[in-house]
XYZ file of C-alpha atoms in Angstrom:
463
model
C -42.229 -13.055 -1.870
C -41.838 -13.529 1.872
C -38.491 -12.451 3.367
C -37.370 -14.571 6.312
C -34.640 -13.223 8.497
C -32.234 -16.254 8.939
C -31.034 -15.055 12.345
C -34.595 -15.249 13.855
C -36.583 -17.455 11.333
C -39.266 -14.663 11.270
C -40.955 -13.211 8.272
C -39.915 -9.601 8.133
C -41.201 -8.340 4.853
C -43.382 -9.401 1.947
C -43.219 -8.282 -1.709
C -45.654 -8.677 -4.540
C -44.371 -10.631 -7.532
C -44.506 -8.977 -10.915
C -47.207 -10.398 -13.063
C -46.684 -11.620 -16.656
C -48.214 -8.437 -17.845
C -45.902 -6.415 -15.672
C -42.815 -8.283 -17.093
C -44.129 -7.681 -20.607
C -44.347 -3.994 -19.965
C -40.830 -3.879 -18.416
C -39.405 -5.720 -21.373
C -40.993 -3.222 -23.707
C -39.745 -0.316 -21.633
C -36.224 -1.844 -21.662
C -36.286 -2.039 -25.432
C -37.404 1.534 -25.798
C -34.831 2.789 -23.294
C -32.044 1.003 -25.121
C -32.624 3.030 -28.242
C -31.728 6.243 -26.493
C -29.333 4.940 -23.802
C -27.072 3.201 -26.403
C -26.747 6.484 -28.231
C -25.758 8.561 -25.158
C -22.022 9.448 -25.203
C -19.866 7.080 -23.333
C -18.474 9.839 -21.233
C -21.961 10.632 -19.994
C -22.552 6.954 -19.021
C -19.178 6.956 -17.137
C -20.212 10.073 -15.207
C -23.495 8.478 -14.183
C -21.611 5.330 -13.078
C -19.343 7.419 -10.895
C -22.516 8.986 -9.372
C -23.833 5.420 -8.599
C -20.575 4.780 -6.662
C -21.266 7.979 -4.674
C -24.823 6.895 -3.936
C -23.555 3.556 -2.737
C -21.068 5.148 -0.272
C -23.657 7.692 0.946
C -26.090 4.954 1.863
C -23.722 2.109 2.731
C -25.216 1.597 6.142
C -28.709 1.206 4.890
C -27.738 -1.190 2.094
C -25.562 -3.334 4.453
C -28.498 -3.702 6.859
C -30.762 -4.832 4.135
C -28.206 -7.546 3.101
C -27.814 -8.673 6.717
C -31.555 -8.757 7.348
C -32.376 -10.743 4.221
C -29.624 -13.318 3.891
C -27.591 -13.174 7.248
C -24.267 -11.661 6.080
C -22.363 -10.275 9.092
C -22.803 -6.481 9.048
C -19.038 -5.722 8.710
C -18.809 -7.950 5.649
C -22.028 -6.383 4.257
C -20.462 -2.935 4.635
C -17.318 -4.156 2.866
C -19.458 -5.481 0.039
C -21.114 -2.112 -0.544
C -17.705 -0.499 -0.716
C -16.468 -3.095 -3.234
C -19.514 -2.239 -5.414
C -18.536 1.409 -5.241
C -15.082 0.466 -6.321
C -16.273 -1.404 -9.444
C -18.212 1.740 -10.363
C -15.070 3.810 -9.857
C -13.137 1.373 -12.074
C -15.452 1.412 -15.075
C -16.118 5.063 -14.715
C -12.386 5.549 -15.220
C -11.489 2.802 -17.773
C -14.555 2.048 -19.792
C -13.541 4.467 -22.560
C -10.103 2.845 -22.841
C -11.524 -0.663 -22.818
C -14.039 0.195 -25.582
C -11.650 2.220 -27.754
C -11.872 1.187 -31.434
C -9.210 -1.312 -32.477
C -7.422 -0.445 -35.664
C -6.041 -3.205 -37.884
C -3.507 -3.406 -40.776
C -5.173 -2.652 -44.089
C -4.325 -2.049 -47.780
C -3.299 1.494 -48.823
C -6.206 3.882 -49.068
C -8.352 1.974 -46.499
C -8.941 2.179 -42.780
C -10.173 -0.940 -40.850
C -11.163 -0.952 -37.253
C -13.313 -2.900 -34.748
C -15.918 -0.865 -32.751
C -17.796 -2.120 -29.747
C -21.551 -1.631 -29.921
C -24.066 -2.721 -27.139
C -26.435 -5.582 -27.731
C -29.567 -4.501 -25.964
C -31.453 -5.612 -22.821
C -29.377 -8.105 -20.874
C -31.105 -10.360 -18.359
C -29.016 -11.019 -15.180
C -29.965 -13.945 -13.055
C -28.165 -13.281 -9.775
C -27.778 -15.268 -6.461
C -28.352 -14.234 -2.845
C -24.868 -14.845 -1.401
C -23.372 -11.553 -2.522
C -26.556 -9.759 -3.282
C -25.048 -6.336 -4.186
C -21.614 -7.352 -5.560
C -22.936 -9.997 -7.988
C -25.241 -7.445 -9.460
C -22.837 -4.587 -9.750
C -20.082 -6.631 -11.284
C -22.487 -7.283 -14.200
C -24.319 -3.918 -14.224
C -21.324 -1.566 -13.955
C -19.630 -2.697 -17.221
C -22.723 -3.759 -19.161
C -24.801 -0.615 -18.599
C -21.685 1.614 -19.182
C -21.140 -0.228 -22.559
C -24.629 0.911 -23.531
C -26.766 -2.076 -22.739
C -29.771 -1.952 -20.461
C -30.209 -4.333 -17.522
C -33.020 -6.587 -16.334
C -32.270 -8.152 -12.895
C -33.952 -11.381 -11.816
C -32.513 -11.580 -8.299
C -32.840 -14.553 -5.817
C -36.247 -14.766 -4.263
C -34.964 -14.342 -0.775
C -33.398 -10.855 -1.422
C -36.110 -8.777 -3.074
C -35.285 -5.805 -0.842
C -31.726 -5.878 -2.128
C -32.946 -6.039 -5.715
C -35.173 -2.971 -5.248
C -32.448 -1.101 -3.355
C -30.031 -1.624 -6.326
C -32.671 -0.350 -8.737
C -33.009 2.685 -6.529
C -29.149 3.263 -6.516
C -29.205 3.766 -10.295
C -32.237 6.045 -10.215
C -30.714 8.212 -7.427
C -27.559 8.366 -9.553
C -29.578 9.860 -12.479
C -30.062 6.865 -14.730
C -33.274 6.798 -16.728
C -35.722 4.452 -14.938
C -35.987 1.803 -17.673
C -32.142 1.465 -17.967
C -32.079 -0.835 -14.862
C -35.102 -2.789 -13.759
C -35.642 -5.553 -11.159
C -38.005 -8.294 -12.092
C -39.585 -9.813 -9.006
C -40.386 -13.215 -10.479
C -39.788 -16.779 -9.373
C -37.200 -18.948 -11.003
C -39.710 -20.937 -13.052
C -40.493 -17.794 -15.105
C -36.884 -17.058 -16.110
C -37.065 -19.272 -19.166
C -39.837 -17.056 -20.697
C -37.736 -13.945 -20.266
C -34.610 -15.552 -21.866
C -36.663 -16.767 -24.745
C -38.369 -13.350 -25.334
C -37.116 -11.640 -28.441
C -36.594 -8.415 -26.609
C -33.967 -9.877 -24.330
C -30.704 -9.722 -26.238
C -28.428 -11.807 -23.921
C -28.301 -13.375 -20.438
C -25.763 -13.760 -17.696
C -26.175 -16.013 -14.649
C -24.310 -16.650 -11.439
C -25.637 -19.683 -9.674
C -25.798 -23.412 -9.663
C -24.836 -25.788 -12.433
C -28.457 -26.823 -12.929
C -29.627 -23.207 -13.224
C -26.799 -22.470 -15.660
C -27.624 -25.417 -17.836
C -31.241 -24.345 -18.009
C -30.553 -20.710 -18.994
C -27.851 -21.792 -21.497
C -30.169 -24.279 -23.118
C -32.922 -21.716 -23.547
C -30.493 -19.027 -24.695
C -28.868 -21.571 -27.189
C -32.264 -22.422 -28.688
C -32.740 -18.709 -29.307
C -29.136 -18.022 -30.405
C -28.321 -15.631 -27.598
C -25.003 -14.892 -25.993
C -24.640 -16.020 -22.340
C -22.055 -15.743 -19.603
C -22.162 -18.271 -16.732
C -20.439 -18.241 -13.410
C -21.391 -21.406 -11.647
C -20.190 -23.420 -8.673
C -16.750 -24.156 -7.385
C -14.791 -26.551 -5.157
C -11.599 -24.584 -4.991
C -8.444 -26.264 -3.800
C -6.170 -24.497 -1.301
C -2.725 -26.160 -1.749
C -0.135 -25.912 0.923
C 3.555 -26.983 0.540
C 6.158 -27.593 3.169
C 8.119 -24.491 2.298
C 5.056 -22.228 2.739
C 4.469 -19.840 5.586
C 2.208 -22.344 7.231
C 0.911 -20.020 9.937
C -0.156 -17.468 7.301
C -1.643 -20.192 5.167
C -3.737 -21.608 8.019
C -4.946 -18.142 9.203
C -5.871 -17.092 5.737
C -7.359 -20.467 4.930
C -9.686 -20.392 7.985
C -11.062 -17.034 6.714
C -11.147 -18.061 3.114
C -13.333 -21.043 4.072
C -15.708 -19.315 6.415
C -16.253 -15.677 5.296
C -19.882 -14.991 4.318
C -20.709 -18.219 6.291
C -18.770 -20.283 3.726
C -21.420 -19.372 1.153
C -19.190 -18.456 -1.710
C -18.385 -20.107 -5.035
C -14.735 -19.050 -4.693
C -14.330 -19.950 -1.056
C -11.390 -22.314 -0.305
C -13.093 -25.726 0.100
C -10.541 -28.546 -0.349
C -7.368 -28.012 1.635
C -4.606 -30.124 0.038
C -1.540 -30.189 2.243
C 1.729 -32.118 1.634
C 2.626 -34.545 4.457
C 5.630 -32.575 5.790
C 3.351 -29.616 6.522
C 0.086 -31.457 7.286
C 0.197 -31.702 11.121
C 1.316 -28.078 11.722
C -1.148 -26.744 9.186
C -4.103 -28.837 10.625
C -3.414 -27.738 14.230
C -3.181 -24.040 13.270
C -6.141 -24.226 10.857
C -8.463 -25.843 13.406
C -7.375 -23.248 15.942
C -8.172 -20.501 13.525
C -11.582 -21.970 12.647
C -12.577 -22.445 16.294
C -11.624 -18.845 17.079
C -14.224 -17.474 14.651
C -17.131 -15.769 16.428
C -20.523 -17.209 15.402
C -23.526 -15.182 16.204
C -25.910 -12.284 15.587
C -24.978 -10.863 12.142
C -25.943 -7.382 13.191
C -23.085 -7.514 15.857
C -19.886 -6.002 14.415
C -17.869 -8.611 16.382
C -19.497 -11.559 14.562
C -17.396 -13.459 11.978
C -19.917 -16.065 10.933
C -23.664 -15.497 10.801
C -26.550 -17.823 10.005
C -26.866 -19.746 6.811
C -29.152 -17.910 4.379
C -32.029 -20.389 4.513
C -33.143 -23.413 6.458
C -33.059 -25.788 3.420
C -29.512 -24.676 2.751
C -28.327 -25.496 6.229
C -30.075 -28.895 5.911
C -28.248 -29.641 2.770
C -24.835 -28.826 4.222
C -25.508 -30.889 7.179
C -26.671 -33.851 5.205
C -23.395 -33.631 3.201
C -21.365 -33.690 6.491
C -23.452 -36.366 8.013
C -23.293 -38.716 5.024
C -19.513 -38.150 4.673
C -18.837 -38.994 8.334
C -20.868 -42.125 7.939
C -18.792 -42.988 4.904
C -15.576 -42.722 7.074
C -14.546 -39.031 7.247
C -13.178 -37.817 10.580
C -15.026 -34.897 12.154
C -12.421 -32.716 13.902
C -14.659 -29.819 14.914
C -18.239 -28.516 14.354
C -20.635 -30.821 12.478
C -23.971 -30.044 14.125
C -26.450 -27.300 13.694
C -26.278 -24.901 16.667
C -29.150 -25.348 19.166
C -30.371 -21.767 18.976
C -32.883 -19.602 17.118
C -31.960 -19.097 13.423
C -30.245 -21.230 10.815
C -26.679 -21.383 12.376
C -24.065 -23.948 11.426
C -20.619 -23.846 12.983
C -17.322 -23.842 11.173
C -16.536 -27.463 10.501
C -13.386 -29.371 9.617
C -13.316 -32.894 8.159
C -10.196 -35.063 7.559
C -9.514 -38.651 6.245
C -11.984 -37.918 3.515
C -13.150 -41.117 1.580
C -13.098 -40.848 -2.126
C -16.529 -40.375 -3.565
C -18.269 -39.181 -0.449
C -20.360 -36.020 -0.693
C -17.828 -33.529 0.641
C -15.193 -35.024 -1.752
C -17.177 -34.704 -4.925
C -19.885 -32.069 -4.423
C -19.703 -28.345 -3.837
C -20.315 -27.763 -0.148
C -21.951 -24.262 0.152
C -21.401 -23.608 3.884
C -18.664 -23.417 6.515
C -17.269 -26.857 5.966
C -13.592 -27.502 5.200
C -12.057 -30.808 4.028
C -8.327 -31.314 4.668
C -6.366 -33.820 2.573
C -2.871 -35.232 3.271
C -0.788 -35.821 0.125
C 2.685 -37.111 -0.376
C 4.293 -34.571 -2.676
C 3.845 -31.887 -5.275
C 2.673 -34.260 -7.961
C -0.006 -35.766 -5.620
C -1.069 -32.243 -4.615
C -1.629 -31.149 -8.241
C -3.495 -34.378 -8.954
C -5.867 -33.894 -5.977
C -6.269 -30.267 -6.818
C -7.525 -31.213 -10.242
C -9.574 -34.159 -8.998
C -12.860 -32.225 -9.525
C -15.298 -31.395 -12.244
C -15.195 -27.811 -11.001
C -12.677 -25.150 -12.201
C -13.388 -21.812 -10.718
C -10.382 -20.767 -8.515
C -7.346 -22.120 -6.686
C -4.861 -20.943 -4.049
C -1.259 -22.176 -3.900
C 1.009 -21.561 -0.871
C 4.785 -21.700 -1.234
C 7.750 -19.377 -0.711
C 9.183 -20.443 -4.027
C 7.781 -17.954 -6.408
C 8.979 -19.841 -9.555
C 7.241 -22.999 -8.196
C 4.029 -21.019 -7.600
C 3.916 -19.745 -11.085
C 4.608 -23.131 -12.548
C 1.878 -24.783 -10.521
C -0.562 -22.078 -11.476
C -0.196 -23.456 -14.896
C -0.736 -27.002 -13.833
C -3.935 -26.452 -11.975
C -7.173 -26.359 -13.974
C -9.051 -23.293 -12.964
C -10.174 -19.871 -14.199
C -7.854 -18.106 -11.671
C -5.031 -19.151 -9.432
C -3.663 -17.050 -6.586
C -0.240 -17.725 -5.014
C 0.004 -16.896 -1.323
C -3.361 -15.195 -1.296
C -6.943 -16.246 -1.091
C -9.040 -16.358 -4.308
C -11.007 -13.110 -4.888
C -12.743 -11.161 -7.635
C -11.249 -7.762 -8.496
C -12.519 -5.173 -11.018
C -8.993 -4.952 -12.495
C -8.754 -8.568 -13.600
C -10.964 -11.032 -15.547
C -12.998 -13.478 -13.431
C -14.681 -16.741 -14.450
C -14.244 -20.480 -14.526
C -13.799 -23.555 -16.733
C -15.498 -26.907 -16.818
C -18.795 -27.026 -14.903
C -17.820 -23.755 -13.248
C -19.068 -21.937 -16.346
C -17.715 -19.936 -19.197
C -17.162 -16.276 -20.228
C -15.482 -13.557 -18.121
C -16.629 -10.790 -15.874
C -14.719 -7.664 -14.916
C -11.787 -5.862 -16.392
C -11.663 -5.304 -20.170
C -12.657 -8.898 -20.887
C -15.955 -8.436 -18.916
C -17.194 -5.256 -20.553
C -16.615 -6.794 -23.979
C -18.680 -9.936 -23.334
C -22.001 -8.211 -24.372
C -20.944 -5.988 -27.160
C -21.036 -6.452 -30.939
C -17.394 -6.334 -32.115
C -18.212 -4.751 -35.370
C -15.705 -4.552 -38.163
C -15.764 -1.262 -40.030
C -13.818 -1.215 -43.315
C -13.627 2.217 -45.104
C -12.022 2.592 -48.629
C -11.170 5.838 -50.377
C -11.902 4.106 -53.626
C -13.551 0.833 -54.797
C -11.347 -2.126 -54.037
C -10.256 -5.010 -56.200
C -13.284 -7.231 -56.178
C -11.439 -10.047 -58.039
C -9.852 -11.111 -54.757
C -12.437 -12.995 -52.738
C -11.868 -15.191 -49.698
C-alpha cells in the first residue's frame, strides 16, 4: 500500500498488505481474545477506554500529523479530530455501565424478568479515509467497551492511521488481539464478512460499498450497521439570522475540504432571503484560505486523492454545461497537489450531477425557492437522508420542520454534526442503524431475555 501525500503528489510511505494467511491468523486470534475479553468486568473495560482517551491526548500532535500527511486534512482540523476521539472515549468510559444496565420487565408473582446485553464477538469495521480517526473511534469506543473485539479494515490511503489507532489501544493496556488492523484491499472484504468467525460488520462509506457488505452479511445472517452518503439540505428562511447562516454554511460546506457525508451540500433559500444569503455566503466561501494543510492558517487543504478531485470537477463541469451558473471556483488550482477551490453554483438544472448526486468536495449548490412548502419539498428531493440544517428564529417552526424533513438528524440554527451524546445515522440510501449514545452501544449486543421463576410456572398457557 503506497501512501501519496495529496499536498505534494509524492509517495511518502509504503506498507505491506496482510496476506490471506495473516488475516486467517488474525481472525483466529480475535475469536480467542473474545472469549476472555467479553468476560472481563465492564468496569475494567471502561477504565481501559479512559486510558485510550489519555493516550490520544498525549500523542495528539503525532496523530494529527499522520492524518494530514496521508489524506490532506488541515492540521488544526486534524488536532480537533483527535480531541473528539478522546471525548468519545470519555463518554463511554463514564456511561457504558448505565447504557448496558439490565432492563427489568413486569412479570408474574414469583418471577423476575430482565433483558441483559451480551456482546456478539469479533466485529469487522470497514472505515473511510475522510475522518480517519473519528470514524474508527466512534465504532470502537462503544463496541469494544460492550465486550466485542474489533477488526478494522481501513481505507487503503490511510494505513498509517490504521496502525496508529491499533497502537493507541495497545498503549492504553488492551490485549493485542482485542483491536487489530487488517491491511487489505477492498476486494478482500467480502471474504472476511463471510467468515464464520466475524460476528457482525459495520461500514461507513459509499452506497455501493454498503450494498456489497450488506449483501454478503445478509447471506450469512449477520447484523450490520451502515452509514453511507448524504446530500444534506441547509434550509434558510427569511426570518433567520442570515449573516450567521451564511457564515456557518460556508464552513459547513468546506470543512475537511468538503469531504464529509454530513457536510451541508444543498443550500435551499427562500426568495426573500436569497440575495442577501448568496452575497454573504460567497463572501464567506471566498475568504477561506486554501493551501498547505500543515499550515495552521489553512482552512481548506487538498482533496484526498487525484481521482476524487477529478470526479468532483467532472460533476461541476457537466452541471455547468447543463446550465448551472458558476459563481466562484470551479477549476482545479494550478499548483502542486490535488487542490480544488471552494465552489458555488446557482440556477441548478433539475437532474444535473450536482442536483442528484452526492458531491464529495468543496462544492455548494444554492437554490432559490418561493416559500416554506417549496423549501421542504426541495429539501426532501433526494434519495439521501443523512442530515439537515434549518435556519429560522421561530423555534416552533424549526421543530415543526424538523419533523417534515426526511433525515436521520435535523439541526435547527446549527450545522449538522455527530456527537457522542446523541444517536447518529441515516435513512434511505444513507444507511441504517445508529452509532453513538445508548443506541450505538446496543447495536452489536445480544439483547437476551432472562426469565427466572421461583417455582415451575403454568405450562398450560402457551403463546
